[in-house]
CSV table of N, CA and C in Angstrom, one decimal:
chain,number,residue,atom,x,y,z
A,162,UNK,N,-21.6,5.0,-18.3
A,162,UNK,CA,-20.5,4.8,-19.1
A,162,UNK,C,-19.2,4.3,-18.3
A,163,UNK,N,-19.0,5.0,-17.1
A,163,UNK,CA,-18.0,4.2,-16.0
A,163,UNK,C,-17.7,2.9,-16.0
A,164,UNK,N,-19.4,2.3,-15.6
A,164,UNK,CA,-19.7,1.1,-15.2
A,164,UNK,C,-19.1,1.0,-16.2
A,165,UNK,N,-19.4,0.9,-17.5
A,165,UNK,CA,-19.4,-0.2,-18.5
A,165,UNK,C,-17.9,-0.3,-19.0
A,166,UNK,N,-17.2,0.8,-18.7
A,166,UNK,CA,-15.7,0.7,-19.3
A,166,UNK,C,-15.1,0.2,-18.5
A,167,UNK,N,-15.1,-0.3,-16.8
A,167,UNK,CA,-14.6,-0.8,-15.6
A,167,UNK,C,-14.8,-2.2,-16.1
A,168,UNK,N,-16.1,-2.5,-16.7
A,168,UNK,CA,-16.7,-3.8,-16.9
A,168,UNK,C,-16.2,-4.3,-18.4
A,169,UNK,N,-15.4,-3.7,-18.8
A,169,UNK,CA,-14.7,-4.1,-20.4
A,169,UNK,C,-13.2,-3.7,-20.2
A,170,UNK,N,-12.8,-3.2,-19.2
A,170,UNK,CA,-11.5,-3.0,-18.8
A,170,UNK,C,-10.5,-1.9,-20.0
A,171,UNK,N,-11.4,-1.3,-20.0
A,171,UNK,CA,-11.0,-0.1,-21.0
A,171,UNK,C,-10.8,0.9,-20.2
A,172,UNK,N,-9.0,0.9,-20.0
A,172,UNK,CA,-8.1,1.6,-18.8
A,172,UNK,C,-8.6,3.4,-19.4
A,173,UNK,N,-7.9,3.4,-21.1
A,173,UNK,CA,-8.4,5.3,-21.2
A,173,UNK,C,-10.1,5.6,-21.2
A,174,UNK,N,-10.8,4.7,-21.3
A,174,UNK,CA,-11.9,4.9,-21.7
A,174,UNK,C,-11.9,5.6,-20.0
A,175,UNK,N,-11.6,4.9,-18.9
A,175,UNK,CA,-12.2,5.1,-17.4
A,175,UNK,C,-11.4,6.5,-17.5
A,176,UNK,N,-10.2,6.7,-17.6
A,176,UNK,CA,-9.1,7.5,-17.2
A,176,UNK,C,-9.8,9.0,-18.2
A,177,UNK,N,-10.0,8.9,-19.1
A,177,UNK,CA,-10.8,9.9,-20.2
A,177,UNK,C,-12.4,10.2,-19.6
A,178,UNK,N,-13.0,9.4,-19.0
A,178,UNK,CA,-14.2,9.7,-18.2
A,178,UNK,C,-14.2,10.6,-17.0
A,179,UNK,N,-12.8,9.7,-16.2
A,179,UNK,CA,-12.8,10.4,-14.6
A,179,UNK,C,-12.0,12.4,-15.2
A,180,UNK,N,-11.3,12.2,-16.2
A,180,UNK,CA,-11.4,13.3,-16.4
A,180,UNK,C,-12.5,14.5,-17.2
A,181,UNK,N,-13.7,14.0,-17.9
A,181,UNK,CA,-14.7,14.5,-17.8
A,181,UNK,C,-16.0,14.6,-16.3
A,182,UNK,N,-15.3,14.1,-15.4
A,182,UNK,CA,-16.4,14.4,-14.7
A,182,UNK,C,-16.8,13.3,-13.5
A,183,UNK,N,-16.8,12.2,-14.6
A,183,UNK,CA,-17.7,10.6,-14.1
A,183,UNK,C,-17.1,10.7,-12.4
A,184,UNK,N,-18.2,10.4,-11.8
A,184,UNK,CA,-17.8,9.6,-10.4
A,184,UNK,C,-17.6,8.7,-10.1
A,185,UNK,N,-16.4,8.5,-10.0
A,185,UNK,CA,-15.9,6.6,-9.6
A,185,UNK,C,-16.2,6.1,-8.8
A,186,UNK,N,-16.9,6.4,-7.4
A,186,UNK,CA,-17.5,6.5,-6.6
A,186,UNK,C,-19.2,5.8,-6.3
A,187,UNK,N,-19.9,6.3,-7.4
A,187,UNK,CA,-21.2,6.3,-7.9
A,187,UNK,C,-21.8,5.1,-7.9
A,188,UNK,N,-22.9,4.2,-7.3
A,188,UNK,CA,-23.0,2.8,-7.7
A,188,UNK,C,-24.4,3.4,-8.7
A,189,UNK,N,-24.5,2.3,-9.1
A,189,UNK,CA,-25.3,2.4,-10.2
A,189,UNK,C,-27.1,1.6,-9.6
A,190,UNK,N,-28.1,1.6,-10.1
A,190,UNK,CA,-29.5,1.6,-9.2
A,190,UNK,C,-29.5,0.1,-8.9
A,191,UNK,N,-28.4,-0.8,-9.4
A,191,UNK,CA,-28.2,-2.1,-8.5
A,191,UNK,C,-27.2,-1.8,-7.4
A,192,UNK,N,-27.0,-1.2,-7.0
A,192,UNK,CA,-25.5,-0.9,-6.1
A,192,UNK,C,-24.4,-1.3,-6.2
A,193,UNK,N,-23.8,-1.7,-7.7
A,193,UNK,CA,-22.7,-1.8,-8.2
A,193,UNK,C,-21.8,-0.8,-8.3
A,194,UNK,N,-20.4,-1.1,-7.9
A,194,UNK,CA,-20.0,0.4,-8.3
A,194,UNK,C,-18.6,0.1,-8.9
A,195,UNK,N,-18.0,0.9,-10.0
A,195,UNK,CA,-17.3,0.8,-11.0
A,195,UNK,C,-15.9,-0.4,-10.6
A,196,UNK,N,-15.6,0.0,-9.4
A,196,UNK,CA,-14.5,-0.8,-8.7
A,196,UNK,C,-14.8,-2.4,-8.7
A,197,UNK,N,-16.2,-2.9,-8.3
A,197,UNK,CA,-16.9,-4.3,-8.4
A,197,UNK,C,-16.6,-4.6,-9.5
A,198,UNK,N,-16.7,-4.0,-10.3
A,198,UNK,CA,-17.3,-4.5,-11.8
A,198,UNK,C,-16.0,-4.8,-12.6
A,199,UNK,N,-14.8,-4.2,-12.3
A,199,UNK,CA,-13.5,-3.9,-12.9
A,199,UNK,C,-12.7,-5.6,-12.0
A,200,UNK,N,-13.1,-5.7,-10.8
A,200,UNK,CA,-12.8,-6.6,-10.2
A,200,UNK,C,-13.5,-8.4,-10.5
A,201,UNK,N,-14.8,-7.8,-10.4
A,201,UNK,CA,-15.9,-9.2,-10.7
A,201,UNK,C,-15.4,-9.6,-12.4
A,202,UNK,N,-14.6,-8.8,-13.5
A,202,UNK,CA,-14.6,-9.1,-14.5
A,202,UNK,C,-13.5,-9.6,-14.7
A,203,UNK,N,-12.3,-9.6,-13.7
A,203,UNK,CA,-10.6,-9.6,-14.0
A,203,UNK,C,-9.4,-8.7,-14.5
A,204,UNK,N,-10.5,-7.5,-14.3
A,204,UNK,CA,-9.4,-6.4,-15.2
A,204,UNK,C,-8.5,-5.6,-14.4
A,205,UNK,N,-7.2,-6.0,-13.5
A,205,UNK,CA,-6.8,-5.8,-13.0
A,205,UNK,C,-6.0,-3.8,-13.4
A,206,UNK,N,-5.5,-3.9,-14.4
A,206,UNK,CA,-5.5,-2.5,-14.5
A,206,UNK,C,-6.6,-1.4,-14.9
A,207,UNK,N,-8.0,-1.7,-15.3
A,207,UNK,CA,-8.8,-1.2,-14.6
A,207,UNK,C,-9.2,-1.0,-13.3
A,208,UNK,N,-8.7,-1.8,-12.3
A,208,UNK,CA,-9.2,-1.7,-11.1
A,208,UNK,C,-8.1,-0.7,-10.4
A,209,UNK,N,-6.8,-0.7,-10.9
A,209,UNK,CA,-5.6,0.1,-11.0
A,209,UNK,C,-6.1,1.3,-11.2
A,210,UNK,N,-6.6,1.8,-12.4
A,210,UNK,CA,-6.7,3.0,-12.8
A,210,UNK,C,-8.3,3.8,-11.9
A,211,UNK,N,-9.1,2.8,-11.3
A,211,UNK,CA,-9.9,3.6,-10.9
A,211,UNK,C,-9.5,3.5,-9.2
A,212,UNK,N,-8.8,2.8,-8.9
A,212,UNK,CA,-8.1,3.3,-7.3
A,212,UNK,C,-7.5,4.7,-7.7
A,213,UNK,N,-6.5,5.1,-8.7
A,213,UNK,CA,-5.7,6.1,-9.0
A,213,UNK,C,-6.6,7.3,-9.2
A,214,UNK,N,-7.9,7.1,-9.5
A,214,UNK,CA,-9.0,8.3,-9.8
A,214,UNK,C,-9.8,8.5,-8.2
A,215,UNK,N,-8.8,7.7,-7.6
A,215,UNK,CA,-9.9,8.1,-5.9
A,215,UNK,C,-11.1,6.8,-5.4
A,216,UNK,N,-11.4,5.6,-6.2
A,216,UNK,CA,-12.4,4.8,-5.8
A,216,UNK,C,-12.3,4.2,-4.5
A,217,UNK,N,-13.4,4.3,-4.1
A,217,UNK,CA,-13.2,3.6,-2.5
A,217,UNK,C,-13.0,2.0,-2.8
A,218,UNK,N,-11.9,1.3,-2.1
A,218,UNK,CA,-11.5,-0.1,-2.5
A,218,UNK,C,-12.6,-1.0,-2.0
A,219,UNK,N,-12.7,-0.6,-0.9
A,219,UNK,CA,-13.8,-1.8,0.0
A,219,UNK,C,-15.0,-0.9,0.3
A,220,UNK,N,-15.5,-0.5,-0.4
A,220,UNK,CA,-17.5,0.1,-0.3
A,220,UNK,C,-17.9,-0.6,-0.6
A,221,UNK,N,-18.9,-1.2,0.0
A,221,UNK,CA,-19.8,-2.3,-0.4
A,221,UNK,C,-20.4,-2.2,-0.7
A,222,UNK,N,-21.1,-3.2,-1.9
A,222,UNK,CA,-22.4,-3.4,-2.7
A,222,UNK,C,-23.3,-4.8,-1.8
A,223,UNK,N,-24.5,-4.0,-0.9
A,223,UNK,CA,-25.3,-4.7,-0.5
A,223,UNK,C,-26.1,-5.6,-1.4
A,224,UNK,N,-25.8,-6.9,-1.1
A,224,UNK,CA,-26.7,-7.6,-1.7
A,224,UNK,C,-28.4,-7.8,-1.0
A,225,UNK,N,-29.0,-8.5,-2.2
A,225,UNK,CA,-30.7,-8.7,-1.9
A,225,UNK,C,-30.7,-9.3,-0.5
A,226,UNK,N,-30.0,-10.3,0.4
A,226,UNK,CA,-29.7,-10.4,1.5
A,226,UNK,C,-29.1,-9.8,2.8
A,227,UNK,N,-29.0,-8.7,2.9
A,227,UNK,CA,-28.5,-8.3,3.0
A,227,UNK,C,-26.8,-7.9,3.7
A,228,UNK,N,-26.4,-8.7,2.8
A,228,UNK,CA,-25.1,-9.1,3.2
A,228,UNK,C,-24.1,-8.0,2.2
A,229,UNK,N,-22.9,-7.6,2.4
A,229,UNK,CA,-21.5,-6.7,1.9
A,229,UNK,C,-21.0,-8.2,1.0
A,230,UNK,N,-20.7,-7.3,-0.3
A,230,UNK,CA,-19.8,-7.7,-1.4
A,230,UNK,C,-18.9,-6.9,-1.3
A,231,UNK,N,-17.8,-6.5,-1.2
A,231,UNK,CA,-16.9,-5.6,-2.0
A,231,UNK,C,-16.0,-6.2,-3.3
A,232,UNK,N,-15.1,-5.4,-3.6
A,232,UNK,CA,-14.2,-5.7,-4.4
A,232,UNK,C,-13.5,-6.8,-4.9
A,233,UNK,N,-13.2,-7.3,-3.1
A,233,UNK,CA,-12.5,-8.7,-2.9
A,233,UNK,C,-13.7,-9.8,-3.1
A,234,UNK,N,-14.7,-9.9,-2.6
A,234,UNK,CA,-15.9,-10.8,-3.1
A,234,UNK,C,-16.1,-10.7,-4.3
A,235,UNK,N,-16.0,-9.7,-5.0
A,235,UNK,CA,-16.5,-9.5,-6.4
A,235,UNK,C,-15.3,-10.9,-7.4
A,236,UNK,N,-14.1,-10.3,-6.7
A,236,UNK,CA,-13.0,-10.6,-7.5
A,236,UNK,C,-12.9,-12.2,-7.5
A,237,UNK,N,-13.3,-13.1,-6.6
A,237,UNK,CA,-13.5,-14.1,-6.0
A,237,UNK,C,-14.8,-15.3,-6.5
A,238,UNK,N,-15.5,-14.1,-6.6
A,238,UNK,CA,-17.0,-15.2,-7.6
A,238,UNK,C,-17.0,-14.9,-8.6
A,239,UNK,N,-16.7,-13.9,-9.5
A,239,UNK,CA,-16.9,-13.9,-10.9
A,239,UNK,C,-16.1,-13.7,-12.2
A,240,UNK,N,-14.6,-13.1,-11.8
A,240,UNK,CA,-13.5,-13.0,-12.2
A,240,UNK,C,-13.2,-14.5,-12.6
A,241,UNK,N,-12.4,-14.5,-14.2
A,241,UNK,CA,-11.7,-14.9,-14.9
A,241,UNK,C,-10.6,-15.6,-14.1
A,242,UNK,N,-10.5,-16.8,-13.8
A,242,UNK,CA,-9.7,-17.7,-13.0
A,242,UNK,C,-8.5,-17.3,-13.0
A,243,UNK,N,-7.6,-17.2,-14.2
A,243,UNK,CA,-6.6,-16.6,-14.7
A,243,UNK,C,-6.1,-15.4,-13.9
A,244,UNK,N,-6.9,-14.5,-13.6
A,244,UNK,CA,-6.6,-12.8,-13.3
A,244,UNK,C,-7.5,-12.8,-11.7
A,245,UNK,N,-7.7,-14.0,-10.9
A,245,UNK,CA,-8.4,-13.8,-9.7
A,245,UNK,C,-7.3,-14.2,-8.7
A,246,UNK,N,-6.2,-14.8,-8.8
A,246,UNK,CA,-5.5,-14.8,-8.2
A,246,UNK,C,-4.5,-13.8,-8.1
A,247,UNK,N,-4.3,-13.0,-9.2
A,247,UNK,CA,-3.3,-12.0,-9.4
A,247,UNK,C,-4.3,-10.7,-8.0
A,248,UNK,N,-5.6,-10.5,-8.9
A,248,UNK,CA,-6.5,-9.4,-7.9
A,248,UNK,C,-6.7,-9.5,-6.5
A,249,UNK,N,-6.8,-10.6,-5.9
A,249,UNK,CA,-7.3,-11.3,-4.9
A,249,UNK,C,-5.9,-10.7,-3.7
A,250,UNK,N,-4.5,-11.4,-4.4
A,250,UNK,CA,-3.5,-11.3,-3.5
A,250,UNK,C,-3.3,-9.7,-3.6
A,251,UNK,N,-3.7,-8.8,-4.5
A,251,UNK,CA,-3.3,-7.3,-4.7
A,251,UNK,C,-4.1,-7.0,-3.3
A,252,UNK,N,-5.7,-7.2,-3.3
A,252,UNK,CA,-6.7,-6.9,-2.6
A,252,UNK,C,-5.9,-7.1,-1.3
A,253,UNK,N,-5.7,-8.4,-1.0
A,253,UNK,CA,-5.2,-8.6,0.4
A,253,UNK,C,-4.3,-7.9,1.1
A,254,UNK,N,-3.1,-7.3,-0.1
A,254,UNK,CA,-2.3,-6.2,0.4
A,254,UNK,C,-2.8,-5.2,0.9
A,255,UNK,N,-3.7,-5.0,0.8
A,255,UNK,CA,-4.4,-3.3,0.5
A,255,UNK,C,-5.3,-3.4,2.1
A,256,UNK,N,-4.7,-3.9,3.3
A,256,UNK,CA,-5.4,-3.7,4.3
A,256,UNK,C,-6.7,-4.1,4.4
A,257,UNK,N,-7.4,-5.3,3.7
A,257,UNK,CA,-8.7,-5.0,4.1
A,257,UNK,C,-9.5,-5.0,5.6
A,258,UNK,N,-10.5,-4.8,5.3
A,258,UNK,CA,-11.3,-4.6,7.1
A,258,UNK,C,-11.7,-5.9,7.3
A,259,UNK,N,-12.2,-6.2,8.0
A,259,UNK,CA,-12.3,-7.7,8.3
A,259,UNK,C,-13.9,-7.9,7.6
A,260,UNK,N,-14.7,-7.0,7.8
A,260,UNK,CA,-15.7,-7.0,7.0
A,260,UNK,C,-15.4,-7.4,5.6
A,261,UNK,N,-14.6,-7.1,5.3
A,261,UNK,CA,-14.5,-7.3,3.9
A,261,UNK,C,-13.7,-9.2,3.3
A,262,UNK,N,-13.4,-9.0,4.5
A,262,UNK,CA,-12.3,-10.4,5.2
A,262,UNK,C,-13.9,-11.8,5.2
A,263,UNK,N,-14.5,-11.2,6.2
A,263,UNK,CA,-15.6,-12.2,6.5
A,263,UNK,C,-16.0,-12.7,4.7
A,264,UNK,N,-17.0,-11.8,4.5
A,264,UNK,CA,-17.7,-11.4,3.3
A,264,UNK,C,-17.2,-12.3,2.1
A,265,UNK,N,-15.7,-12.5,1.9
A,265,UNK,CA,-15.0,-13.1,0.8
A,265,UNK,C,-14.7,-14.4,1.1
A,266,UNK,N,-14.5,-14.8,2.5
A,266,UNK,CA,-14.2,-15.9,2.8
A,266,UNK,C,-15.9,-16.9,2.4
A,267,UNK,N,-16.5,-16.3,2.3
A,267,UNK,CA,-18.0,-17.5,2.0
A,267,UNK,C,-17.9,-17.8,0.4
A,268,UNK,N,-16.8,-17.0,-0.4
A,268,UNK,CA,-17.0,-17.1,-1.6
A,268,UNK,C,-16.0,-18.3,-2.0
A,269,UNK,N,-15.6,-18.5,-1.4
A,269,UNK,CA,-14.2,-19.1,-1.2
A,269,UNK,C,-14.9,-20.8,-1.0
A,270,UNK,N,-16.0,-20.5,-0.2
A,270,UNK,CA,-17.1,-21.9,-0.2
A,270,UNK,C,-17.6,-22.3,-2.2
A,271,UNK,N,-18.3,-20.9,-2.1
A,271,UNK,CA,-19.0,-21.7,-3.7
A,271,UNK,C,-17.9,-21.4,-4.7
A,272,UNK,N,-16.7,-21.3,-4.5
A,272,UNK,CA,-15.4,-22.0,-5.8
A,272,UNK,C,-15.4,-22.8,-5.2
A,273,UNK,N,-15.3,-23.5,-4.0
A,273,UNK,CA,-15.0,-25.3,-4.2
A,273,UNK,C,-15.6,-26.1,-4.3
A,274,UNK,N,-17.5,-25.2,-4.0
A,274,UNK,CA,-18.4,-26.3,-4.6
A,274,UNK,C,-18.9,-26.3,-6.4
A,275,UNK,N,-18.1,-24.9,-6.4
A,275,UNK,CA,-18.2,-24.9,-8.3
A,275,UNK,C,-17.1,-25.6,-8.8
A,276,UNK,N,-15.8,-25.7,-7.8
A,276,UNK,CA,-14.4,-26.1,-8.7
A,276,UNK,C,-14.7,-27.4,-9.9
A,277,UNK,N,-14.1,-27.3,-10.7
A,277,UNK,CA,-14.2,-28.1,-12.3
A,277,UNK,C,-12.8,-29.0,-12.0
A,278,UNK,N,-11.9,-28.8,-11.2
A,278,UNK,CA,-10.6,-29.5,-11.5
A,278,UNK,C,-10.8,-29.6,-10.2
A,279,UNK,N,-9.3,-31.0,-9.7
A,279,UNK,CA,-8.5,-30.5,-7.9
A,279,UNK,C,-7.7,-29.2,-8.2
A,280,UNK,N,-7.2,-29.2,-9.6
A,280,UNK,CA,-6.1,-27.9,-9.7
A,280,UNK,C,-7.3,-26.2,-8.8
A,281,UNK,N,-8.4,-26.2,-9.5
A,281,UNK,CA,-9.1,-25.2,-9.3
A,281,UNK,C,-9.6,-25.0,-7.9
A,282,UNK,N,-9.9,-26.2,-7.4
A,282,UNK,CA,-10.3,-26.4,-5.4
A,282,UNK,C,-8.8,-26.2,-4.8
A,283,UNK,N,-7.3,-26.5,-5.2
A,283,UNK,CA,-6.5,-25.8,-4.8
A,283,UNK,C,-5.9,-24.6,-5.5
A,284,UNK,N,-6.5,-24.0,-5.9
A,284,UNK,CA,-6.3,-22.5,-6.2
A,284,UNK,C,-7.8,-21.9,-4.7
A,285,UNK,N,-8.1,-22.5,-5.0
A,285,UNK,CA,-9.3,-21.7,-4.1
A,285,UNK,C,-9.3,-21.8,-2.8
A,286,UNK,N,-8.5,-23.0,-2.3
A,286,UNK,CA,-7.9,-23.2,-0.9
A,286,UNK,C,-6.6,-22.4,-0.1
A,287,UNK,N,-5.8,-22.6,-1.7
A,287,UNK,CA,-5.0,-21.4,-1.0
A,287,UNK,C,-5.6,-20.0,-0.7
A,288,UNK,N,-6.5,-19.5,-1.3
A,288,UNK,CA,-6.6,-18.2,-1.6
A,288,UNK,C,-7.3,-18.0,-0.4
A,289,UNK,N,-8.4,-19.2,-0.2
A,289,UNK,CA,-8.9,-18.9,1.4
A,289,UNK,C,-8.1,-19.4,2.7
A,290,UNK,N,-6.7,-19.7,2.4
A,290,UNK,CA,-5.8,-19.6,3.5
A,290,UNK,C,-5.2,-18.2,3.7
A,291,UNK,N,-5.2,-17.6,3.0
A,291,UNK,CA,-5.0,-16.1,2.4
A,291,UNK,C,-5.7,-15.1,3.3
A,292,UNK,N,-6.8,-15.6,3.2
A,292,UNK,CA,-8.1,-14.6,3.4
A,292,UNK,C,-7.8,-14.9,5.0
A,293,UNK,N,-8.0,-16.4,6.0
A,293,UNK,CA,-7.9,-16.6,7.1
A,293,UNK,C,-7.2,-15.8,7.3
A,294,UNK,N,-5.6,-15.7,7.5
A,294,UNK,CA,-4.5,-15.4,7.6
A,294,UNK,C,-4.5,-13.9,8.0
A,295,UNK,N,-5.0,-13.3,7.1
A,295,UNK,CA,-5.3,-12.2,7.2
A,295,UNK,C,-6.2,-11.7,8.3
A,296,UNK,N,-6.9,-12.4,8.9
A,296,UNK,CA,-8.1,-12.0,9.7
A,296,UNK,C,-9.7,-12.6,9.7
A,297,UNK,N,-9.9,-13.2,8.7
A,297,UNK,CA,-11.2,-13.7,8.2
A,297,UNK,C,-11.3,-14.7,9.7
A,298,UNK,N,-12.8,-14.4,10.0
A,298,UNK,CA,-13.4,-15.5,11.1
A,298,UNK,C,-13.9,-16.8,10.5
A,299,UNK,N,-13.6,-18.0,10.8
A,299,UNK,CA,-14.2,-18.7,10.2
A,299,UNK,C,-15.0,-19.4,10.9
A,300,UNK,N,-15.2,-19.2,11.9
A,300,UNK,CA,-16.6,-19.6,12.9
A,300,UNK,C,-17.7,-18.6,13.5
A,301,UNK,N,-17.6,-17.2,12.1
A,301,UNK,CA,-18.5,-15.8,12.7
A,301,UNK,C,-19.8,-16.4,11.8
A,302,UNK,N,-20.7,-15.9,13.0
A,302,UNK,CA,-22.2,-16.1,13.1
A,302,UNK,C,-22.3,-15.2,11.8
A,303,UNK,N,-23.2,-16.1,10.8
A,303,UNK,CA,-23.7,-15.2,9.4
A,303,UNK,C,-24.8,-14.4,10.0
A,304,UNK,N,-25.5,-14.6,10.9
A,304,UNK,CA,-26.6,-13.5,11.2
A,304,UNK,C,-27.7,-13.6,10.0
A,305,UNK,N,-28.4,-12.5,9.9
A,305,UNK,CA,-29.1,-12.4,8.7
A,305,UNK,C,-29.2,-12.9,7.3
A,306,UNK,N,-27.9,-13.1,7.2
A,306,UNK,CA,-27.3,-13.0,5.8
A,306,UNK,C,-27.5,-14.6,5.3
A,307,UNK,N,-27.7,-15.6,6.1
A,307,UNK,CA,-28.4,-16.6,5.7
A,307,UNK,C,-29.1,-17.8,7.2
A,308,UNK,N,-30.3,-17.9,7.5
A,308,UNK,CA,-31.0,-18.2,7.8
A,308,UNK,C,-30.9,-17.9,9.4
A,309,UNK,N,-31.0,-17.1,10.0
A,309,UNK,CA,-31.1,-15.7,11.0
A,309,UNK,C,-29.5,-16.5,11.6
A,310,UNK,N,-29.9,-16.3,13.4
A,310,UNK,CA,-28.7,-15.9,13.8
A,310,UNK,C,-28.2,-17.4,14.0
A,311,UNK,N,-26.6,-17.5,14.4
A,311,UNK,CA,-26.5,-19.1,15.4
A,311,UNK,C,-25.6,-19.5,13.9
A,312,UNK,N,-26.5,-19.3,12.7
A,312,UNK,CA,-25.5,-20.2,11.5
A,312,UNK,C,-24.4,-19.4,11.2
A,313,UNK,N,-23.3,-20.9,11.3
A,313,UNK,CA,-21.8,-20.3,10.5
A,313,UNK,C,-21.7,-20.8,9.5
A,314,UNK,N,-20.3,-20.5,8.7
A,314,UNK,CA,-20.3,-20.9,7.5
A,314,UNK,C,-20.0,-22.1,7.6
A,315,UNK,N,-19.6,-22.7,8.6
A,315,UNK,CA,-19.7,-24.6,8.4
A,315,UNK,C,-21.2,-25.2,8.3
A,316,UNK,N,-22.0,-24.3,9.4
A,316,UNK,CA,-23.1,-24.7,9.1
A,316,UNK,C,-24.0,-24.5,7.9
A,317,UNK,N,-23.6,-23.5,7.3
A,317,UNK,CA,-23.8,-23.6,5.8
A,317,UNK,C,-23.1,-24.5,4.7
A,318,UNK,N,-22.1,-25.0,5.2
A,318,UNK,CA,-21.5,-25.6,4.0
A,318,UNK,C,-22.5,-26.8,4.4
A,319,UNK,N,-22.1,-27.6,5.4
A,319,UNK,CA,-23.0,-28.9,5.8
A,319,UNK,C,-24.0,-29.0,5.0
A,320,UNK,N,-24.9,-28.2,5.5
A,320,UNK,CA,-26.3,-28.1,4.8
A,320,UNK,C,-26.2,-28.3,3.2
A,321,UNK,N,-25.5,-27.6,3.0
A,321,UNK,CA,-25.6,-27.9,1.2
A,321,UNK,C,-24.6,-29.1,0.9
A,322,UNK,N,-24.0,-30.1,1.9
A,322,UNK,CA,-23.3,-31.0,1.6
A,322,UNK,C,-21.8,-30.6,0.7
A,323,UNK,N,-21.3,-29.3,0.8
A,323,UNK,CA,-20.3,-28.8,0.4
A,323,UNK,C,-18.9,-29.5,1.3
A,324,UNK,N,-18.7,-30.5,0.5
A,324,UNK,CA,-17.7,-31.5,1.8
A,324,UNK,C,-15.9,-30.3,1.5
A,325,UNK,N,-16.0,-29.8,0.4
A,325,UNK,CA,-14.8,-29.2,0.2
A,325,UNK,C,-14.3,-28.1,1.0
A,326,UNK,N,-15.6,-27.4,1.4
A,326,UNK,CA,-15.5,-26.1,2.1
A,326,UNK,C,-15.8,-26.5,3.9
A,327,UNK,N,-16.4,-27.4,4.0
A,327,UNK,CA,-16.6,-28.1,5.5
A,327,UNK,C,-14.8,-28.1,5.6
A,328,UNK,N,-14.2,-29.6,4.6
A,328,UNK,CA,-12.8,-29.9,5.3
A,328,UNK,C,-11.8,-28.4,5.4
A,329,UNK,N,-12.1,-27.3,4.6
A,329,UNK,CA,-11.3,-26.4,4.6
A,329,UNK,C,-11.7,-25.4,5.5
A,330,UNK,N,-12.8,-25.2,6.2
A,330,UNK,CA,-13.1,-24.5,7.7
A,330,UNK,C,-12.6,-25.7,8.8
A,331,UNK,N,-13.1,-27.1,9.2
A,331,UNK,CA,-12.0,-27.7,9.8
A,331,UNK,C,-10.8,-27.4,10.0
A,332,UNK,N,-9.7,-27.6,9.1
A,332,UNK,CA,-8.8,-27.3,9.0
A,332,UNK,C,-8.5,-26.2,9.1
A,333,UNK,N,-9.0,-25.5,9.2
A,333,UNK,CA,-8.2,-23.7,9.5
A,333,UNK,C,-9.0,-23.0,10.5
């Protein structure tokens, strides 16, 4: 029920839960956890109200690769364009670890090879000037997380011919 009210942005529904009991904490048997879900959707005062109930900001939800999503990834690939910029720069206040830094900066790749507009490739440019700025590596070895050790995220962008995300690792 967490999940689902984080992921509908139903602030009493969460707030009326964490006081019956719910663990905000909890991921669920995909390793989602209520914080992802409030962020991957755009619901910024959901994601408000379950920091206020104790959620860990940056716990990661391992993906099938085994690579870290947190909050800030979440908020970055699947969030509501409108409310990903508002989340994104909240997130960035909030100290993240560079783990979490790395992790979001690749997402930052597939908005510019999804972007629909130039307006949307520069919302997504700044936001991964953002991320840099902060700490994000933009020449750290992906390791594991896509085709073993040695590849970076340039050499991922290349490979998929993502020329938007190449000129904006160049450049930064």
């Amino acid at each position: 029920p967490l999940l689902e009210a984080a992921a509908r942005g139903k602030v009493g529904a969460i707030k009326a839960l964490v006081r019956r009991g719910a663990r905000v904490n909890q991921a669920s048997t995909e390793g989602v956890l209520p914080i992802h879900r409030a962020a991957s959707m755009g619901h910024f005062e959901a994601l408000l109200a379950l920091l206020e109930a104790g959620a860990d900001l940056w716990a990661p939800k391992l993906d099938s690769k085994g690579g870290e999503n947190t909050a800030l990834s979440s908020a970055l690939i699947a969030c509501d364009v409108r409310e990903r910029e508002r989340i994104v720069r909240f997130l960035l206040s909030r100290d993240p670890p560079r783990r979490a830094l790395d992790g979001a900066l690749g997402y930052i790749g597939i908005n510019l090879e999804g972007a629909n507009s130039e307006v949307d490739a520069r919302r997504s440019v700044e936001l991964g000037r953002l991320i840099v700025r902060r700490g994000a590596d933009v020449n750290a070895d992906l390791g594991v997380e896509w085709r073993g050790e040695g590849w970076t995220r340039l050499h991922r962008a290349a490979a998929g011919n993502n020329v938007r995300f190449v000129k904006f690792l160049l450049e930064n």
